[in-house]
């Protein structure tokens, strides 16, 4: 039989609820405010630039074409 006076450790549950609430707050800010939308656009733009840079480096290494030229083509393909 279970001891009714023994305390259970609910630390994990409390941490999970707090993390979920914080994540919900961040997502609400990003998707429901104008300034959050600007943050999303900024991050998207930076991620696209970084992805194009990485891809250009890989293509340049494999083909021997200058990275600058490959990046120009990537800029025209991915907008």
mmCIF file of N, CA and C in Angstrom, residues 41-59 67 70-71 74-75 78-79:
data_model
loop_
_atom_site.group_PDB
_atom_site.id
_atom_site.type_symbol
_atom_site.label_atom_id
_atom_site.label_comp_id
_atom_site.label_asym_id
_atom_site.label_seq_id
_atom_site.Cartn_x
_atom_site.Cartn_y
_atom_site.Cartn_z
ATOM 1 N N UNK A 41 10.730 38.238 -39.909
ATOM 2 C CA UNK A 41 11.259 38.570 -41.237
ATOM 3 C C UNK A 41 12.772 38.729 -41.197
ATOM 4 N N UNK A 42 13.271 39.383 -40.167
ATOM 5 C CA UNK A 42 14.711 39.595 -40.030
ATOM 6 C C UNK A 42 15.449 38.262 -39.905
ATOM 7 N N UNK A 43 14.924 37.376 -39.070
ATOM 8 C CA UNK A 43 15.568 36.081 -38.866
ATOM 9 C C UNK A 43 15.507 35.261 -40.148
ATOM 10 N N UNK A 44 14.364 35.295 -40.852
ATOM 11 C CA UNK A 44 14.245 34.573 -42.112
ATOM 12 C C UNK A 44 15.285 35.049 -43.115
ATOM 13 N N UNK A 45 15.442 36.369 -43.203
ATOM 14 C CA UNK A 45 16.396 36.948 -44.148
ATOM 15 C C UNK A 45 17.826 36.505 -43.807
ATOM 16 N N UNK A 46 18.179 36.550 -42.531
ATOM 17 C CA UNK A 46 19.523 36.145 -42.115
ATOM 18 C C UNK A 46 19.756 34.660 -42.372
ATOM 19 N N UNK A 47 18.745 33.834 -42.115
ATOM 20 C CA UNK A 47 18.889 32.400 -42.358
ATOM 21 C C UNK A 47 19.047 32.095 -43.847
ATOM 22 N N UNK A 48 18.284 32.788 -44.696
ATOM 23 C CA UNK A 48 18.424 32.596 -46.137
ATOM 24 C C UNK A 48 19.817 32.983 -46.603
ATOM 25 N N UNK A 49 20.317 34.117 -46.136
ATOM 26 C CA UNK A 49 21.656 34.554 -46.520
ATOM 27 C C UNK A 49 22.713 33.552 -46.079
ATOM 28 N N UNK A 50 22.589 33.062 -44.860
ATOM 29 C CA UNK A 50 23.556 32.087 -44.364
ATOM 30 C C UNK A 50 23.473 30.781 -45.146
ATOM 31 N N UNK A 51 22.263 30.339 -45.468
ATOM 32 C CA UNK A 51 22.102 29.108 -46.247
ATOM 33 C C UNK A 51 22.696 29.266 -47.640
ATOM 34 N N UNK A 52 22.463 30.430 -48.273
ATOM 35 C CA UNK A 52 23.044 30.675 -49.601
ATOM 36 C C UNK A 52 24.562 30.693 -49.526
ATOM 37 N N UNK A 53 25.096 31.280 -48.476
ATOM 38 C CA UNK A 53 26.543 31.338 -48.316
ATOM 39 C C UNK A 53 27.132 29.936 -48.140
ATOM 40 N N UNK A 54 26.508 29.132 -47.302
ATOM 41 C CA UNK A 54 26.975 27.765 -47.083
ATOM 42 C C UNK A 54 26.888 26.932 -48.359
ATOM 43 N N UNK A 55 25.754 27.024 -49.052
ATOM 44 C CA UNK A 55 25.566 26.263 -50.290
ATOM 45 C C UNK A 55 26.565 26.713 -51.350
ATOM 46 N N UNK A 56 26.810 28.009 -51.424
ATOM 47 C CA UNK A 56 27.776 28.525 -52.401
ATOM 48 C C UNK A 56 29.170 27.984 -52.106
ATOM 49 N N UNK A 57 29.521 27.899 -50.855
ATOM 50 C CA UNK A 57 30.823 27.353 -50.475
ATOM 51 C C UNK A 57 30.966 25.903 -50.870
ATOM 52 N N UNK A 58 29.919 25.129 -50.663
ATOM 53 C CA UNK A 58 29.950 23.707 -51.011
ATOM 54 C C UNK A 58 30.041 23.522 -52.521
ATOM 55 N N UNK A 59 29.195 24.243 -53.266
ATOM 56 C CA UNK A 59 29.208 24.135 -54.719
ATOM 57 C C UNK A 59 30.555 24.598 -55.265
ATOM 58 N N UNK A 67 33.367 31.229 -55.497
ATOM 59 C CA UNK A 67 32.227 31.329 -54.574
ATOM 60 C C UNK A 67 31.387 32.566 -54.863
ATOM 61 N N UNK A 70 29.066 31.816 -57.763
ATOM 62 C CA UNK A 70 28.009 30.881 -57.365
ATOM 63 C C UNK A 70 26.976 31.606 -56.511
ATOM 64 N N UNK A 71 27.433 32.493 -55.635
ATOM 65 C CA UNK A 71 26.506 33.224 -54.768
ATOM 66 C C UNK A 71 25.602 34.143 -55.577
ATOM 67 N N UNK A 74 22.927 31.990 -56.934
ATOM 68 C CA UNK A 74 22.029 31.609 -55.844
ATOM 69 C C UNK A 74 21.108 32.761 -55.469
ATOM 70 N N UNK A 75 21.602 33.998 -55.545
ATOM 71 C CA UNK A 75 20.762 35.150 -55.241
ATOM 72 C C UNK A 75 19.622 35.289 -56.248
ATOM 73 N N UNK A 78 17.147 31.950 -55.433
ATOM 74 C CA UNK A 78 16.414 32.022 -54.162
ATOM 75 C C UNK A 78 16.155 33.477 -53.822
ATOM 76 N N UNK A 79 14.901 33.857 -53.771
ATOM 77 C CA UNK A 79 14.571 35.248 -53.464
ATOM 78 C C UNK A 79 13.881 35.346 -52.156
#
